[in-house]
Coordinates of C-alpha atoms in Angstrom, one line a residue:
Chain A
M565 CA 0.0 -0.1 -0.1
I566 CA 1.3 3.4 -1.1
H567 CA 0.4 6.7 0.7
Q568 CA 1.6 9.8 -0.6
Y569 CA 0.9 13.5 0.2
K570 CA 2.3 17.1 -0.2
N571 CA 2.7 19.2 3.1
N572 CA 4.6 22.4 3.6
G573 CA 6.5 22.0 0.2
Y574 CA 7.5 18.5 0.8
D575 CA 6.4 15.4 -1.5
I576 CA 6.3 12.5 0.6
V577 CA 5.9 8.9 -0.3
M578 CA 5.1 6.3 2.4
D579 CA 5.2 2.5 1.6
V580 CA 3.1 1.4 4.4
N581 CA 3.8 -2.3 4.5
S582 CA 7.6 -2.1 4.8
G583 CA 7.6 1.0 7.0
A584 CA 9.7 2.9 4.4
V585 CA 9.3 6.6 4.1
H586 CA 10.7 8.7 1.3
V587 CA 11.0 12.5 0.3
V588 CA 10.8 12.7 -3.4
D589 CA 10.5 15.3 -6.3
D590 CA 7.5 16.1 -8.3
T591 CA 8.2 13.9 -11.1
V592 CA 8.8 10.7 -8.8
Y593 CA 5.7 11.8 -6.9
D594 CA 3.6 11.7 -10.0
A595 CA 5.3 8.7 -11.3
V596 CA 4.4 6.8 -8.1
A597 CA 0.8 7.9 -8.3
F598 CA 0.4 6.6 -11.8
L599 CA 2.0 3.2 -11.1
A600 CA -0.1 2.8 -7.9
E601 CA -3.3 2.9 -10.1
K602 CA -2.1 -0.5 -11.8
L603 CA 0.9 -1.9 -10.0
P604 CA 0.1 -4.6 -7.5
E605 CA 1.8 -5.1 -4.3
M606 CA 4.8 -7.4 -4.8
D607 CA 5.7 -10.7 -3.0
E608 CA 9.2 -10.2 -3.9
P609 CA 11.0 -7.3 -5.6
G610 CA 10.6 -7.2 -9.5
P611 CA 10.7 -5.0 -12.5
V612 CA 7.9 -2.7 -13.4
P613 CA 6.2 -4.4 -16.4
G614 CA 7.4 -2.9 -19.6
E615 CA 4.0 -2.0 -20.9
L616 CA 3.1 -0.2 -17.7
A617 CA 6.3 1.6 -17.5
A618 CA 5.8 2.9 -21.2
E619 CA 2.2 3.9 -20.3
V620 CA 3.5 5.8 -17.2
R621 CA 6.5 7.6 -19.3
Q622 CA 3.9 8.6 -21.8
R623 CA 1.7 10.3 -19.1
L624 CA 4.6 11.9 -17.4
A625 CA 5.5 13.6 -20.5
G626 CA 2.0 14.3 -21.9
E627 CA 0.1 15.1 -18.9
C628 CA 2.8 16.6 -16.7
G629 CA 5.2 17.9 -19.2
Y630 CA 8.5 16.4 -17.5
S631 CA 11.5 16.2 -19.6
A632 CA 12.8 12.8 -20.9
Q633 CA 16.0 13.1 -18.6
D634 CA 13.6 13.7 -15.5
I635 CA 11.4 10.7 -16.5
D636 CA 14.4 8.4 -17.0
D637 CA 16.0 9.5 -13.7
A638 CA 12.6 9.2 -11.7
M639 CA 11.8 5.5 -13.2
S640 CA 15.3 4.4 -12.4
D641 CA 15.0 5.7 -8.7
I642 CA 11.5 4.0 -8.4
Q643 CA 12.9 0.6 -9.6
E644 CA 15.8 1.0 -7.2
L645 CA 13.4 1.4 -4.2
I646 CA 11.4 -1.5 -5.5
D647 CA 14.6 -3.6 -5.6
A648 CA 15.6 -2.6 -2.1
G649 CA 12.1 -3.8 -0.8
E650 CA 11.0 -0.2 0.0
L651 CA 8.0 0.5 -2.5
F652 CA 5.0 -1.5 -3.5
T653 CA 5.5 -4.2 -0.8
K654 CA 2.8 -6.7 0.3
D655 CA 1.3 -6.9 3.8
V656 CA 3.0 -10.0 5.2
Y657 CA 1.6 -9.6 8.9
R658 CA -1.5 -11.1 9.0
D659 CA 0.0 -14.6 10.0
Y660 CA 1.9 -12.8 12.6
V661 CA -1.7 -12.0 14.4
L662 CA -2.9 -15.6 14.3
D663 CA 0.1 -16.3 16.6
F664 CA -1.2 -13.6 18.9
R665 CA -4.1 -15.5 19.7
K666 CA -2.3 -18.4 20.9
R667 CA 0.0 -16.4 23.2
K668 CA -0.4 -16.6 27.0
T669 CA -1.7 -13.3 28.4
V670 CA 0.8 -11.4 30.7
V671 CA 0.1 -8.4 32.5
K672 CA 2.6 -5.5 32.4
A673 CA 1.0 -2.4 33.5
L674 CA -1.7 -1.2 35.9
C675 CA -3.5 2.1 36.2
L676 CA -4.2 2.5 39.9
H677 CA -7.2 4.6 40.6
I678 CA -5.7 5.7 43.9
A679 CA -8.6 8.3 44.5
H680 CA -12.0 8.6 43.1
D681 CA -12.2 12.2 44.2
C682 CA -11.1 15.2 42.8
N683 CA -10.6 19.1 43.8
L684 CA -11.5 20.4 40.5
A685 CA -14.7 20.2 38.6
C686 CA -13.5 20.0 34.9
R687 CA -16.4 20.3 32.7
Y688 CA -15.3 17.4 30.2
C689 CA -14.2 15.0 32.8
F690 CA -15.4 11.5 31.9
A691 CA -14.9 10.5 35.4
E692 CA -17.4 13.1 36.6
E693 CA -15.5 14.9 39.2
G694 CA -13.3 12.0 39.6
E695 CA -16.0 9.8 40.8
Y696 CA -16.6 7.5 37.8
H697 CA -20.3 7.5 37.8
G698 CA -20.2 6.0 41.4
R699 CA -19.2 7.1 44.9
R700 CA -16.1 9.1 46.2
A701 CA -13.5 6.6 47.4
L702 CA -9.7 6.3 48.1
M703 CA -7.8 3.3 47.6
S704 CA -6.3 1.7 50.7
F705 CA -2.7 0.6 51.0
E706 CA -4.1 -3.0 51.3
V707 CA -5.7 -2.9 48.1
G708 CA -3.0 -1.3 46.4
K709 CA -0.6 -3.9 47.6
K710 CA -2.7 -6.7 46.4
A711 CA -2.8 -5.0 43.0
L712 CA 1.2 -4.9 42.9
D713 CA 1.3 -8.6 44.0
F714 CA -1.3 -9.3 41.4
L715 CA 1.0 -7.4 38.8
I716 CA 4.1 -9.3 39.8
A717 CA 2.3 -12.8 39.7
N718 CA 0.9 -12.2 36.3
S719 CA 3.6 -10.6 34.7
G720 CA 5.4 -13.8 33.5
S721 CA 9.1 -13.3 32.5
R722 CA 8.7 -9.6 31.9
R723 CA 11.0 -7.5 33.9
H724 CA 9.8 -4.0 33.4
L725 CA 6.5 -3.3 35.0
E726 CA 4.5 -0.1 35.0
V727 CA 2.3 1.5 37.5
D728 CA 0.4 4.6 36.9
F729 CA -1.0 6.5 39.7
F730 CA -4.3 8.2 38.4
G731 CA -7.7 9.4 39.5
G732 CA -9.6 11.5 40.2
E733 CA -6.6 13.4 41.6
P734 CA -4.0 11.2 43.0
L735 CA -2.5 13.8 45.3
M736 CA -5.7 13.5 47.4
N737 CA -4.3 10.2 48.6
W738 CA -0.7 11.0 48.6
E739 CA 0.3 8.8 51.8
V740 CA -0.9 5.8 50.1
V741 CA 1.0 6.5 46.7
K742 CA 4.3 6.9 48.7
Q743 CA 3.5 3.6 50.7
L744 CA 2.9 1.7 47.5
V745 CA 6.0 3.1 45.8
E746 CA 8.1 2.0 48.8
Y747 CA 6.3 -1.3 48.7
G748 CA 7.1 -2.0 45.0
R749 CA 10.7 -0.9 45.3
S750 CA 11.1 -3.5 48.2
Q751 CA 9.8 -6.3 45.8
E752 CA 12.1 -5.5 42.9
E753 CA 15.2 -7.4 43.9
I754 CA 13.2 -10.2 45.7
R755 CA 10.9 -10.7 42.5
G756 CA 13.3 -9.8 39.8
K757 CA 11.2 -6.9 38.6
K758 CA 11.8 -3.3 37.8
F759 CA 8.9 -0.9 38.5
R760 CA 8.3 2.3 36.3
F761 CA 5.9 4.5 38.5
T762 CA 4.1 7.5 36.6
L763 CA 1.6 10.1 38.0
T764 CA -0.9 12.3 36.5
T765 CA -2.0 15.4 38.5
N766 CA -4.0 18.5 38.2
G767 CA -1.3 20.3 40.5
V768 CA -3.7 21.9 43.0
L769 CA -1.8 20.0 45.8
L770 CA 1.5 20.0 44.5
N771 CA 4.1 21.1 46.9
D772 CA 7.9 20.9 47.4
E773 CA 7.9 17.6 49.3
I774 CA 5.6 16.1 46.5
M775 CA 8.0 17.3 43.9
E776 CA 11.1 16.0 45.6
F777 CA 9.3 12.6 45.9
C778 CA 8.3 12.5 42.4
N779 CA 11.7 13.5 41.0
R780 CA 13.3 10.6 42.9
E781 CA 10.7 7.8 42.1
M782 CA 8.4 8.8 39.1
S783 CA 9.7 8.1 35.8
N784 CA 7.2 10.5 34.1
V785 CA 4.6 12.9 35.4
V786 CA 1.8 14.1 33.6
L787 CA 0.7 17.8 34.4
S788 CA -2.9 18.7 33.3
L789 CA -3.5 22.3 32.1
D790 CA -5.4 23.4 29.0
G791 CA -3.2 26.3 27.7
R792 CA -4.1 30.0 27.8
K793 CA -5.6 31.3 31.1
E794 CA -9.2 31.9 29.6
V795 CA -9.2 28.6 28.0
N796 CA -7.9 26.7 30.9
D797 CA -10.3 28.5 33.5
R798 CA -13.5 28.1 31.3
M799 CA -13.0 24.1 31.4
R800 CA -10.9 23.7 34.6
P801 CA -12.5 25.5 37.5
F802 CA -12.6 24.6 41.2
R803 CA -16.0 23.1 42.4
K804 CA -16.9 26.6 43.6
G805 CA -16.4 28.0 40.0
A806 CA -13.0 30.0 40.3
G807 CA -10.2 29.2 37.7
S808 CA -7.2 27.1 38.6
Y809 CA -4.7 28.6 36.1
D810 CA -3.3 31.2 38.3
L811 CA -2.5 28.7 41.2
I812 CA -1.4 25.8 39.1
V813 CA 0.9 27.3 36.5
P814 CA 3.7 28.6 38.9
K815 CA 3.8 25.1 40.6
F816 CA 4.0 23.4 37.2
Q817 CA 6.8 25.6 36.1
K818 CA 8.7 24.8 39.1
F819 CA 8.1 21.2 38.8
A820 CA 9.3 21.1 35.3
E821 CA 12.4 22.9 36.1
S822 CA 13.1 20.8 39.1
R823 CA 13.0 17.8 36.6
G824 CA 15.5 19.2 34.3
Q825 CA 12.7 19.9 31.6
M826 CA 12.7 16.1 31.2
N827 CA 10.3 13.1 31.9
Y828 CA 7.1 15.1 32.1
Y829 CA 4.3 16.2 29.9
V830 CA 2.1 19.4 30.3
R831 CA -1.1 18.2 28.7
G832 CA -4.2 19.9 27.9
T833 CA -7.7 19.0 26.5
F834 CA -8.8 21.0 23.5
T835 CA -12.7 21.3 22.8
R836 CA -15.0 23.1 20.4
Y837 CA -14.1 26.2 22.3
N838 CA -10.6 26.4 21.4
L839 CA -10.3 25.0 18.0
D840 CA -7.3 27.4 17.6
F841 CA -5.5 24.9 20.1
A842 CA -2.0 25.6 18.4
S843 CA -2.0 28.9 20.3
D844 CA -2.4 26.9 23.6
V845 CA 0.4 24.7 22.8
L846 CA 2.7 27.7 21.8
H847 CA 1.5 29.2 25.2
F848 CA 2.8 26.3 27.0
A849 CA 6.2 26.9 25.1
D850 CA 6.1 30.6 25.9
L851 CA 5.6 29.7 29.6
G852 CA 8.9 27.8 29.4
F853 CA 7.6 24.2 29.3
K854 CA 9.7 21.9 26.8
Q855 CA 7.5 18.8 26.7
M856 CA 3.8 19.2 26.0
S857 CA 0.8 17.6 24.3
I858 CA -2.8 18.6 23.7
E859 CA -5.6 15.9 23.1
P860 CA -8.9 16.3 21.7
V861 CA -11.8 16.0 24.1
V862 CA -13.8 12.9 23.9
A863 CA -17.2 13.8 24.8
S864 CA -21.0 12.9 24.1
P865 CA -21.7 14.6 20.6
D866 CA -24.4 16.6 22.2
E867 CA -22.3 18.5 24.7
P868 CA -21.6 21.8 23.6
Y869 CA -17.8 21.6 23.8
A870 CA -17.8 18.3 21.9
L871 CA -15.8 18.2 18.5
Q872 CA -18.2 17.8 15.6
P873 CA -17.5 16.4 12.3
E874 CA -17.6 19.7 10.6
D875 CA -14.7 21.1 12.8
I876 CA -12.3 18.6 11.3
P877 CA -11.0 20.8 8.5
Q878 CA -10.1 23.6 11.1
I879 CA -8.6 21.1 13.4
L880 CA -6.4 19.6 10.6
A881 CA -5.4 23.0 9.4
E882 CA -4.4 23.8 13.1
Y883 CA -2.1 20.7 13.1
D884 CA -0.4 22.2 10.0
R885 CA -0.1 25.7 11.6
L886 CA 1.6 24.1 14.8
A887 CA 4.0 22.0 12.7
A888 CA 5.2 25.1 10.7
E889 CA 5.7 27.0 14.0
Y890 CA 7.4 23.8 15.5
I891 CA 9.9 23.7 12.6
K892 CA 10.5 27.4 12.9
R893 CA 11.4 27.4 16.7
K894 CA 13.5 24.4 16.3
K895 CA 15.5 26.1 13.6
E896 CA 16.0 29.1 15.7
G897 CA 17.2 27.1 18.8
R898 CA 14.1 27.5 20.9
G899 CA 12.4 24.4 20.1
F900 CA 10.0 22.2 22.3
N901 CA 8.7 18.5 22.0
F902 CA 5.0 18.1 21.1
F903 CA 4.0 14.5 21.9
H904 CA 2.2 13.9 18.6
F905 CA 5.0 15.1 16.6
M906 CA 7.6 12.8 17.9
I907 CA 8.1 9.8 15.6
D908 CA 11.1 7.7 15.4
L909 CA 11.4 6.3 11.8
N910 CA 14.7 4.2 12.5
Q911 CA 14.2 2.6 15.8
G912 CA 10.3 2.8 16.3
P913 CA 8.2 0.0 17.7
C914 CA 8.5 -3.6 16.3
V915 CA 5.7 -5.0 14.2
A916 CA 4.6 -7.1 17.3
K917 CA 4.0 -3.9 19.2
R918 CA 2.4 -2.1 16.4
L919 CA -0.2 -4.8 15.8
S920 CA -1.1 -5.3 19.5
G921 CA -1.5 -1.6 20.2
C922 CA -2.1 -0.2 23.9
G923 CA -2.7 -3.7 25.5
S924 CA -6.0 -2.7 27.2
G925 CA -7.8 -5.6 28.7
T926 CA -4.7 -8.0 28.5
E927 CA -1.4 -6.1 29.2
Y928 CA -2.9 -3.2 30.7
L929 CA -5.5 -3.0 33.4
A930 CA -7.3 -0.5 35.4
V931 CA -7.8 -1.0 39.3
T932 CA -10.6 0.7 41.2
P933 CA -10.2 1.9 44.9
W934 CA -12.0 -1.2 46.0
G935 CA -9.7 -3.5 43.8
D936 CA -12.2 -4.3 40.8
L937 CA -10.2 -4.7 37.3
Y938 CA -11.1 -3.1 34.2
P939 CA -9.7 -3.3 30.6
C940 CA -8.5 0.6 31.1
H941 CA -9.4 3.7 33.0
Q942 CA -12.0 4.8 30.4
F943 CA -14.1 1.6 30.9
V944 CA -14.2 1.9 34.7
G945 CA -17.6 1.9 36.0
Q946 CA -19.1 0.1 33.2
E947 CA -20.1 -3.1 34.6
E948 CA -20.3 -5.1 31.3
F949 CA -16.5 -4.7 31.2
L950 CA -15.8 -5.6 34.7
L951 CA -12.8 -8.3 34.3
G952 CA -12.3 -9.4 37.9
N953 CA -10.6 -8.1 41.1
V954 CA -7.4 -8.1 42.7
D955 CA -8.2 -11.0 45.0
E956 CA -9.5 -13.5 42.6
G957 CA -7.7 -12.2 39.4
I958 CA -9.3 -12.1 35.9
T959 CA -12.6 -14.1 36.1
N960 CA -14.3 -12.7 33.1
T961 CA -12.2 -14.2 30.3
E962 CA -14.7 -13.8 27.9
V963 CA -14.1 -10.0 27.8
R964 CA -10.4 -10.5 28.2
D965 CA -10.3 -12.5 25.0
E966 CA -12.4 -10.0 23.3
F967 CA -9.6 -7.5 23.9
K968 CA -6.9 -10.0 23.0
L969 CA -8.2 -10.2 19.5
C970 CA -8.6 -6.7 19.1
N971 CA -6.1 -5.5 16.6
V972 CA -5.8 -3.6 13.3
Y973 CA -6.8 -6.7 11.3
A974 CA -10.0 -7.1 13.4
K975 CA -11.1 -3.6 12.5
E976 CA -12.5 -3.2 9.1
K977 CA -12.0 0.6 8.9
C978 CA -8.4 0.2 9.5
R979 CA -7.5 -2.4 7.0
D980 CA -7.0 0.0 3.9
C981 CA -5.8 2.8 6.4
F982 CA -2.2 4.1 5.9
A983 CA -1.9 4.9 9.5
R984 CA -2.7 1.4 10.9
F985 CA 0.9 0.6 11.8
Y986 CA 1.5 4.1 13.7
C987 CA -2.0 4.1 15.5
S988 CA -2.2 0.3 15.9
G989 CA -6.1 0.6 15.4
G990 CA -6.6 3.5 17.8
C991 CA -8.3 3.6 21.3
A992 CA -10.8 0.8 22.1
A993 CA -12.7 3.0 24.5
N994 CA -13.2 5.7 22.0
A995 CA -14.3 3.1 19.3
Y996 CA -16.8 1.8 22.0
H997 CA -18.1 5.1 23.0
Y998 CA -18.5 6.3 19.6
G999 CA -19.9 3.4 17.8
G1000 CA -20.8 0.7 20.3
S1001 CA -17.8 -1.7 19.4
I1002 CA -14.3 -2.0 20.5
T1003 CA -13.3 -3.3 17.0
G1004 CA -15.0 -0.1 15.3
A1005 CA -13.2 3.3 15.0
Y1006 CA -13.7 6.8 16.2
D1007 CA -13.8 8.6 12.8
I1008 CA -12.9 12.2 14.2
G1009 CA -9.9 10.7 16.1
C1010 CA -8.8 8.7 13.0
E1011 CA -8.5 12.0 10.8
M1012 CA -6.7 13.6 13.6
Q1013 CA -4.3 10.8 13.9
K1014 CA -3.5 10.6 10.2
K1015 CA -2.9 14.4 10.1
R1016 CA -0.6 14.1 13.0
I1017 CA 1.3 11.4 11.4
E1018 CA 1.8 13.3 8.1
C1019 CA 2.9 16.3 10.3
S1020 CA 5.4 14.3 12.1
I1021 CA 7.1 12.8 8.8
M1022 CA 7.0 16.3 7.2
I1023 CA 8.8 17.8 10.1
K1024 CA 11.3 15.0 10.1
A1025 CA 12.0 15.7 6.4
A1026 CA 12.3 19.5 7.2
L1027 CA 14.6 19.0 10.0
A1028 CA 16.6 16.4 8.0
E1029 CA 17.4 19.0 5.5
D1030 CA 19.1 21.1 7.8
N1031 CA 21.3 18.4 9.0
Chain B
M208 CA 19.5 8.3 -6.3
K209 CA 19.0 11.8 -7.8
K210 CA 15.3 12.3 -6.9
V211 CA 14.7 10.4 -3.6
K212 CA 15.8 10.9 0.0
T213 CA 14.8 8.0 2.1
L214 CA 13.9 9.0 5.7
S215 CA 13.2 5.4 6.7
G216 CA 13.9 1.9 5.2
N217 CA 12.1 -1.2 5.4
T218 CA 12.5 -1.2 9.3
L219 CA 8.9 -2.4 10.0
K220 CA 9.6 -5.7 7.8
Q221 CA 12.8 -6.1 9.5
S222 CA 11.3 -6.2 13.0
V223 CA 9.5 -9.3 12.3
K224 CA 12.8 -11.0 12.7
N225 CA 14.4 -9.0 15.6
G226 CA 11.5 -7.5 17.4
G227 CA 8.9 -8.8 20.0
C228 CA 10.5 -8.8 23.2
G229 CA 7.7 -7.3 25.0
E230 CA 9.7 -5.1 27.4
C231 CA 8.6 -1.7 25.9
Q232 CA 6.0 0.4 27.9
T233 CA 2.5 0.0 27.3
S234 CA 0.9 2.7 25.3
C235 CA -2.2 4.6 26.0
T236 CA 0.8 6.4 21.5
V237 CA 2.4 3.3 19.7
G238 CA 3.7 5.3 16.7
N239 CA 5.3 7.8 19.0
Q240 CA 7.5 5.4 20.8
S241 CA 10.9 4.3 20.2
C242 CA 12.4 0.9 20.8
E243 CA 15.2 0.2 23.3
N244 CA 15.8 -3.4 22.5
P245 CA 19.6 -3.6 21.9
N246 CA 19.1 -6.7 19.5
R247 CA 17.4 -4.4 16.9

């Protein structure tokens, strides 16, 4: 499968099945497009059939007006790419997925809902002020300890284990967070495991003691902030209505500096109220942050702040605007990292990882304050997805197996999508909440994801030019 | 090649042979990850 696009003056050709990415000139770009109309994907590299090559040459001269020399060079380069197995290659990974079904399920990550309570009342919160359609609750050390024991016992031979402290607001149960980190560390040598702890916080309760502990023990922290003051305070107020920006920003700035501007993300949510969200990302940069992200809100379509299909063109244009500014600032020596523009073209994830995606429901589970297990934090509180609990383990194997088989080949909409090996089929929870099935796709999310991949590759091309 | 600059070769296909160690982080994004497997 070939995907080709033009962005910011660059002509880019992706050979989806091999993972190859090429920056080409106009002649090659048009020649590949003509060839792709008729040339089937190849099991093994071979010459372009003479009749087709002649037809393409004729079209390049007649329809496009390229010179004979240009056409010769383009066709020669294309054949070289085919011979290298980097153009018109076949999808050979379907059999690989069959092997997945036989694999024993091991758990490698837990999202601990350490607090189903929150001191903010963010208007878009799917957890409904942190309570997840239920009651306020804090996880006890005993439940958390059982969760870590469950993770260790079910992780097979995997050495690296991940635990994310999530909520609600995790800092509302800070003592238990510290106790669980201490317990996890005490088990590492005994059980031959290495924990990677992470934390997501709204920053309200951040203080020097918490920062110091996090800098010592948390591999990554996610700091929630939506961008410009008026944008943030409209959506992230305290329960009594006051905005949170003025209290939180200085704390986050101090926290980011104390971590050496590494191993954190300031992350926002954008809604229909700020479709000019590139300005919010740039606001993060202007505040001195170096690691940032902004994510589209996921909400019921009848909410006034929910993204609508008609917003897509503006959203995609905004990613282009952000990409152009991203390159400009990088070249000026005042760059920043935007999570969705980070892409590793040489040492990216292996195909096994790309096919299996996020691992929700199998490798990754969410644990409620009372010890129930769900496929991920977005399914918490939906009883039909209850998998078991930390005492008995996974008891609902039917749901687990449904997630086990959820990969890009199980999703009809992904089969012909160029992005399938980059997004791995997208988020199961978004698909379920949007279309009622975890093997569906969240269309608005797909459009954004495809655009972000195109921007990421274009940025690589632009920055490679300078090197 | 005169008209092509390759940013990435057929890394995906190669990873069938040398990937799959399973030690990487879970991902809630896959495409944004790097792999730390020294055998790749």
